[in-house]
mmCIF file of C-alpha atoms in Angstrom:
data_model
loop_
_atom_site.group_PDB
_atom_site.id
_atom_site.type_symbol
_atom_site.label_atom_id
_atom_site.label_comp_id
_atom_site.label_asym_id
_atom_site.label_seq_id
_atom_site.Cartn_x
_atom_site.Cartn_y
_atom_site.Cartn_z
ATOM 1 C CA GLY A 221 0.000 0.000 0.000
ATOM 2 C CA GLU A 222 0.881 3.666 -0.168
ATOM 3 C CA ASN A 223 3.330 5.144 2.343
ATOM 4 C CA VAL A 224 3.720 8.904 2.750
ATOM 5 C CA GLU A 225 6.707 10.407 4.558
ATOM 6 C CA GLN A 226 6.654 14.041 5.671
ATOM 7 C CA HIS A 227 9.451 16.345 6.845
ATOM 8 C CA PRO A 228 10.141 18.221 8.978
ATOM 9 C CA SER A 229 7.979 17.245 11.948
ATOM 10 C CA THR A 230 8.301 20.744 13.408
ATOM 11 C CA LEU A 231 9.171 24.027 11.739
ATOM 12 C CA SER A 232 9.543 27.501 13.199
ATOM 13 C CA VAL A 233 9.894 30.524 10.939
ATOM 14 C CA GLN A 234 9.911 34.255 11.482
ATOM 15 C CA GLU A 235 6.796 36.083 10.434
ATOM 16 C CA GLY A 236 7.165 37.186 6.830
ATOM 17 C CA ASP A 237 9.614 34.430 5.922
ATOM 18 C CA SER A 238 8.791 31.398 3.787
ATOM 19 C CA ALA A 239 8.059 27.870 4.972
ATOM 20 C CA VAL A 240 8.578 24.682 2.995
ATOM 21 C CA ILE A 241 7.238 21.244 3.928
ATOM 22 C CA LYS A 242 8.182 18.170 1.944
ATOM 23 C CA CYS A 243 6.529 14.802 1.377
ATOM 24 C CA THR A 244 7.481 11.665 -0.471
ATOM 25 C CA TYR A 245 5.178 8.867 -1.531
ATOM 26 C CA SER A 246 5.799 5.280 -2.524
ATOM 27 C CA ASP A 247 2.993 4.263 -4.889
ATOM 28 C CA SER A 248 3.656 5.474 -8.433
ATOM 29 C CA ALA A 249 -0.072 5.045 -9.157
ATOM 30 C CA SER A 250 -0.957 7.892 -6.767
ATOM 31 C CA ASN A 251 -2.274 10.822 -8.731
ATOM 32 C CA TYR A 252 -3.886 13.205 -6.248
ATOM 33 C CA PHE A 253 -1.981 15.098 -3.545
ATOM 34 C CA PRO A 254 -3.884 17.373 -1.167
ATOM 35 C CA TRP A 255 -2.524 19.431 1.709
ATOM 36 C CA TYR A 256 -4.541 19.920 4.876
ATOM 37 C CA LYS A 257 -4.210 22.456 7.657
ATOM 38 C CA GLN A 258 -5.375 21.374 11.085
ATOM 39 C CA GLU A 259 -5.768 23.697 14.024
ATOM 40 C CA LEU A 260 -5.890 22.263 17.512
ATOM 41 C CA GLY A 261 -9.007 20.147 18.041
ATOM 42 C CA LYS A 262 -10.422 20.977 14.629
ATOM 43 C CA ARG A 263 -11.035 19.070 11.416
ATOM 44 C CA PRO A 264 -8.433 18.912 8.635
ATOM 45 C CA GLN A 265 -9.101 21.731 6.189
ATOM 46 C CA LEU A 266 -8.035 21.401 2.567
ATOM 47 C CA ILE A 267 -5.796 24.321 1.631
ATOM 48 C CA ILE A 268 -4.487 23.268 -1.752
ATOM 49 C CA ASP A 269 -4.261 20.151 -3.884
ATOM 50 C CA ILE A 270 -2.508 19.040 -7.037
ATOM 51 C CA ARG A 271 -3.162 16.322 -9.548
ATOM 52 C CA SER A 272 -0.433 14.377 -11.252
ATOM 53 C CA ASN A 273 -0.972 16.004 -14.623
ATOM 54 C CA VAL A 274 0.542 19.304 -13.409
ATOM 55 C CA GLY A 275 3.856 20.145 -11.789
ATOM 56 C CA GLU A 276 2.908 23.231 -9.817
ATOM 57 C CA LYS A 277 -0.147 25.017 -8.502
ATOM 58 C CA LYS A 278 -0.394 28.333 -6.709
ATOM 59 C CA ASP A 279 -3.098 30.014 -4.682
ATOM 60 C CA GLN A 280 -2.076 33.412 -3.324
ATOM 61 C CA ARG A 281 0.647 32.765 -0.688
ATOM 62 C CA ILE A 282 0.448 28.978 -0.972
ATOM 63 C CA ALA A 283 1.966 26.825 -3.680
ATOM 64 C CA VAL A 284 2.479 23.117 -4.184
ATOM 65 C CA THR A 285 5.034 21.477 -6.453
ATOM 66 C CA LEU A 286 5.042 17.878 -7.612
ATOM 67 C CA ASN A 287 7.897 15.800 -8.986
ATOM 68 C CA LYS A 288 6.388 12.550 -10.223
ATOM 69 C CA THR A 289 9.708 11.062 -11.232
ATOM 70 C CA ALA A 290 11.150 11.472 -7.764
ATOM 71 C CA LYS A 291 7.770 10.839 -6.102
ATOM 72 C CA HIS A 292 7.835 13.921 -3.957
ATOM 73 C CA PHE A 293 5.723 17.008 -3.490
ATOM 74 C CA SER A 294 6.162 20.127 -1.418
ATOM 75 C CA LEU A 295 4.092 22.874 0.161
ATOM 76 C CA HIS A 296 5.434 26.413 0.018
ATOM 77 C CA ILE A 297 3.987 29.213 2.131
ATOM 78 C CA THR A 298 5.338 32.693 1.469
ATOM 79 C CA GLU A 299 5.027 35.844 3.599
ATOM 80 C CA THR A 300 4.002 33.766 6.595
ATOM 81 C CA GLN A 301 1.588 35.203 9.143
ATOM 82 C CA PRO A 302 0.801 34.173 12.737
ATOM 83 C CA GLU A 303 -2.482 32.620 11.595
ATOM 84 C CA ASP A 304 -0.488 30.161 9.474
ATOM 85 C CA SER A 305 0.567 28.441 12.713
ATOM 86 C CA ALA A 306 -1.019 24.971 12.670
ATOM 87 C CA VAL A 307 -0.259 21.347 11.864
ATOM 88 C CA TYR A 308 -0.019 20.651 8.144
ATOM 89 C CA PHE A 309 -0.609 17.208 6.652
ATOM 90 C CA CYS A 310 0.154 16.047 3.169
ATOM 91 C CA ALA A 311 -1.757 13.140 1.685
ATOM 92 C CA ALA A 312 -1.802 10.962 -1.402
ATOM 93 C CA SER A 313 -4.542 9.083 -3.175
ATOM 94 C CA THR A 314 -5.044 7.021 -6.280
ATOM 95 C CA TYR A 315 -8.183 8.425 -7.745
ATOM 96 C CA PHE A 316 -10.167 5.638 -9.337
ATOM 97 C CA GLY A 317 -13.458 6.456 -7.660
ATOM 98 C CA ASN A 318 -13.337 5.373 -4.065
ATOM 99 C CA GLU A 319 -9.724 5.558 -3.069
ATOM 100 C CA LYS A 320 -8.739 6.534 0.441
ATOM 101 C CA LEU A 321 -6.307 9.245 1.457
ATOM 102 C CA THR A 322 -2.996 8.179 2.975
ATOM 103 C CA PHE A 323 -1.706 10.940 5.222
ATOM 104 C CA GLY A 324 1.781 11.986 6.150
ATOM 105 C CA THR A 325 2.813 12.316 9.772
ATOM 106 C CA GLY A 326 2.257 16.065 9.950
ATOM 107 C CA THR A 327 4.371 19.192 10.391
ATOM 108 C CA ARG A 328 3.769 21.552 13.271
ATOM 109 C CA LEU A 329 4.426 25.009 11.858
ATOM 110 C CA THR A 330 4.989 27.855 14.283
ATOM 111 C CA ILE A 331 5.220 31.425 13.035
ATOM 112 C CA ILE A 332 7.281 33.609 15.344
ATOM 113 C CA PRO A 333 5.971 37.211 15.447
ATOM 114 C CA GLU B 92 -21.207 25.842 1.976
ATOM 115 C CA PRO B 93 -22.465 22.277 2.631
ATOM 116 C CA GLU B 94 -20.980 20.549 5.643
ATOM 117 C CA VAL B 95 -20.471 17.050 6.947
ATOM 118 C CA THR B 96 -22.087 16.914 10.382
ATOM 119 C CA GLN B 97 -20.912 14.621 13.172
ATOM 120 C CA THR B 98 -22.495 13.854 16.522
ATOM 121 C CA PRO B 99 -21.687 13.761 19.342
ATOM 122 C CA SER B 100 -18.693 16.099 19.425
ATOM 123 C CA HIS B 101 -17.349 14.298 22.490
ATOM 124 C CA GLN B 102 -18.183 10.863 23.869
ATOM 125 C CA VAL B 103 -16.842 9.327 27.042
ATOM 126 C CA THR B 104 -17.439 5.613 27.478
ATOM 127 C CA GLN B 105 -16.383 2.813 29.746
ATOM 128 C CA MET B 106 -14.086 0.135 28.373
ATOM 129 C CA GLY B 107 -16.109 -2.734 26.951
ATOM 130 C CA GLN B 108 -19.139 -0.609 26.126
ATOM 131 C CA GLU B 109 -20.559 -0.152 22.651
ATOM 132 C CA VAL B 110 -20.520 3.275 21.016
ATOM 133 C CA ILE B 111 -22.123 4.594 17.871
ATOM 134 C CA LEU B 112 -20.674 7.629 16.158
ATOM 135 C CA ARG B 113 -22.973 9.422 13.767
ATOM 136 C CA CYS B 114 -22.345 11.348 10.593
ATOM 137 C CA VAL B 115 -24.539 13.121 8.088
ATOM 138 C CA PRO B 116 -22.589 13.398 4.834
ATOM 139 C CA ILE B 117 -23.283 16.034 2.213
ATOM 140 C CA SER B 118 -26.488 15.043 0.465
ATOM 141 C CA ASN B 119 -25.252 14.506 -3.089
ATOM 142 C CA HIS B 120 -22.024 12.765 -2.100
ATOM 143 C CA LEU B 121 -21.672 9.088 -2.909
ATOM 144 C CA TYR B 122 -18.440 8.050 -1.179
ATOM 145 C CA PHE B 123 -18.170 7.931 2.587
ATOM 146 C CA TYR B 124 -15.217 7.376 4.859
ATOM 147 C CA TRP B 125 -14.216 7.091 8.478
ATOM 148 C CA TYR B 126 -10.764 8.162 9.609
ATOM 149 C CA ARG B 127 -9.317 8.354 13.080
ATOM 150 C CA GLN B 128 -6.590 10.440 14.657
ATOM 151 C CA ILE B 129 -4.981 9.453 17.925
ATOM 152 C CA LEU B 130 -3.904 12.563 19.840
ATOM 153 C CA GLY B 131 -0.774 14.057 18.323
ATOM 154 C CA GLN B 132 -0.584 11.538 15.497
ATOM 155 C CA LYS B 133 -1.517 11.436 11.849
ATOM 156 C CA VAL B 134 -4.948 10.850 10.390
ATOM 157 C CA GLU B 135 -5.479 7.150 9.619
ATOM 158 C CA PHE B 136 -7.940 5.543 7.238
ATOM 159 C CA LEU B 137 -10.466 3.143 8.747
ATOM 160 C CA VAL B 138 -13.058 2.323 6.112
ATOM 161 C CA SER B 139 -14.643 3.479 2.874
ATOM 162 C CA PHE B 140 -18.261 2.907 1.899
ATOM 163 C CA TYR B 141 -19.971 3.135 -1.463
ATOM 164 C CA ASN B 142 -23.235 1.861 -2.873
ATOM 165 C CA ASN B 143 -24.307 0.566 0.542
ATOM 166 C CA GLU B 144 -21.312 -1.612 1.111
ATOM 167 C CA ILE B 145 -17.767 -1.436 2.391
ATOM 168 C CA SER B 146 -15.280 -0.777 -0.411
ATOM 169 C CA GLU B 147 -12.095 -1.018 1.584
ATOM 170 C CA LYS B 148 -11.063 -1.309 5.207
ATOM 171 C CA SER B 149 -7.775 -0.968 7.004
ATOM 172 C CA GLU B 150 -6.118 -3.326 9.458
ATOM 173 C CA ILE B 151 -7.459 -1.149 12.261
ATOM 174 C CA PHE B 152 -11.035 -1.890 11.199
ATOM 175 C CA ASP B 153 -11.364 -5.296 12.834
ATOM 176 C CA ASP B 154 -14.449 -7.255 13.846
ATOM 177 C CA GLN B 155 -15.182 -4.774 16.638
ATOM 178 C CA PHE B 156 -15.998 -2.113 14.063
ATOM 179 C CA SER B 157 -18.963 -1.849 11.728
ATOM 180 C CA VAL B 158 -20.514 0.815 9.544
ATOM 181 C CA GLU B 159 -24.047 1.401 8.388
ATOM 182 C CA ARG B 160 -26.067 3.794 6.313
ATOM 183 C CA PRO B 161 -29.407 2.988 7.859
ATOM 184 C CA ASP B 162 -31.692 5.572 6.311
ATOM 185 C CA GLY B 163 -30.048 7.121 3.274
ATOM 186 C CA SER B 164 -28.737 10.146 5.141
ATOM 187 C CA ASN B 165 -26.910 9.005 8.289
ATOM 188 C CA PHE B 166 -23.626 7.119 8.173
ATOM 189 C CA THR B 167 -22.660 5.455 11.438
ATOM 190 C CA LEU B 168 -19.557 3.860 12.904
ATOM 191 C CA LYS B 169 -20.144 1.333 15.670
ATOM 192 C CA ILE B 170 -17.472 0.024 17.995
ATOM 193 C CA ARG B 171 -18.862 -3.050 19.712
ATOM 194 C CA SER B 172 -16.602 -3.386 22.736
ATOM 195 C CA THR B 173 -14.398 -0.360 23.198
ATOM 196 C CA LYS B 174 -10.780 -0.598 24.313
ATOM 197 C CA LEU B 175 -8.602 2.086 25.853
ATOM 198 C CA GLU B 176 -6.644 2.316 22.597
ATOM 199 C CA ASP B 177 -9.809 3.258 20.710
ATOM 200 C CA SER B 178 -9.556 6.698 22.317
ATOM 201 C CA ALA B 179 -9.087 9.080 19.402
ATOM 202 C CA MET B 180 -10.754 11.717 17.269
ATOM 203 C CA TYR B 181 -12.937 10.076 14.661
ATOM 204 C CA PHE B 182 -13.573 11.973 11.447
ATOM 205 C CA CYS B 183 -16.234 11.217 8.889
ATOM 206 C CA ALA B 184 -15.629 12.371 5.319
ATOM 207 C CA SER B 185 -17.589 12.299 2.111
ATOM 208 C CA ARG B 186 -16.863 12.897 -1.535
ATOM 209 C CA GLN B 187 -18.864 13.527 -4.648
ATOM 210 C CA ASP B 188 -18.574 11.297 -7.682
ATOM 211 C CA GLY B 189 -16.140 12.845 -10.147
ATOM 212 C CA ASP B 190 -14.667 15.174 -7.532
ATOM 213 C CA TYR B 191 -11.220 14.688 -6.005
ATOM 214 C CA GLY B 192 -11.892 16.725 -2.887
ATOM 215 C CA TYR B 193 -12.906 15.172 0.430
ATOM 216 C CA THR B 194 -15.028 17.084 2.922
ATOM 217 C CA PHE B 195 -14.304 16.226 6.548
ATOM 218 C CA GLY B 196 -16.709 16.522 9.439
ATOM 219 C CA SER B 197 -15.734 18.299 12.632
ATOM 220 C CA GLY B 198 -15.011 15.017 14.387
ATOM 221 C CA THR B 199 -16.072 13.077 17.467
ATOM 222 C CA ARG B 200 -13.585 12.868 20.285
ATOM 223 C CA LEU B 201 -13.968 9.402 21.823
ATOM 224 C CA THR B 202 -12.503 8.864 25.264
ATOM 225 C CA VAL B 203 -12.519 5.323 26.626
ATOM 226 C CA VAL B 204 -11.975 5.081 30.388
#
């Protein structure tokens, strides 16, 4: 089955700086890669996703890049703000209708004011 | 925006007791899931459900677990005889046919004492 590794487990950055979180996956059939933000005690919230037919996607301060050959994808947050502090999870799925998400182990991002 | 609704938000139960966690998926979604998250850990897949039957289940989803869609709107997870290690946040999720994105409910925190 799919295995998703995520690094780093914790990340502290100064407000205004950029943050990068990286994930690798094992199943070359995976073709959908969402990123979730989870605040303490809350549900995972989808912040951005990418499908395997594109290499990069951007939404304002958030971007995701995908390297299918190397089987890794990354989340980039620019101009970080205190409200970006949360746990971020990457995930992978093989979309053939009913496929589950396999999550990474999470990154606790702390933005230092 | 449509939401996935879960009840109760918090359930405390004695070890060995049965619990039923309830979910109301988004009305036009066809794929339903249960995930769990032990405190401080990653989100783990339990089971997927489509067309009134289980599509896939993980190793965690043993004979103590069952799912039902009793009335066309609710989607329930039953744990027959709870163990201490079942203590976790349980998330329901649903997805529309043809859509990659999963919508998560707000979760039920299960505490087994």
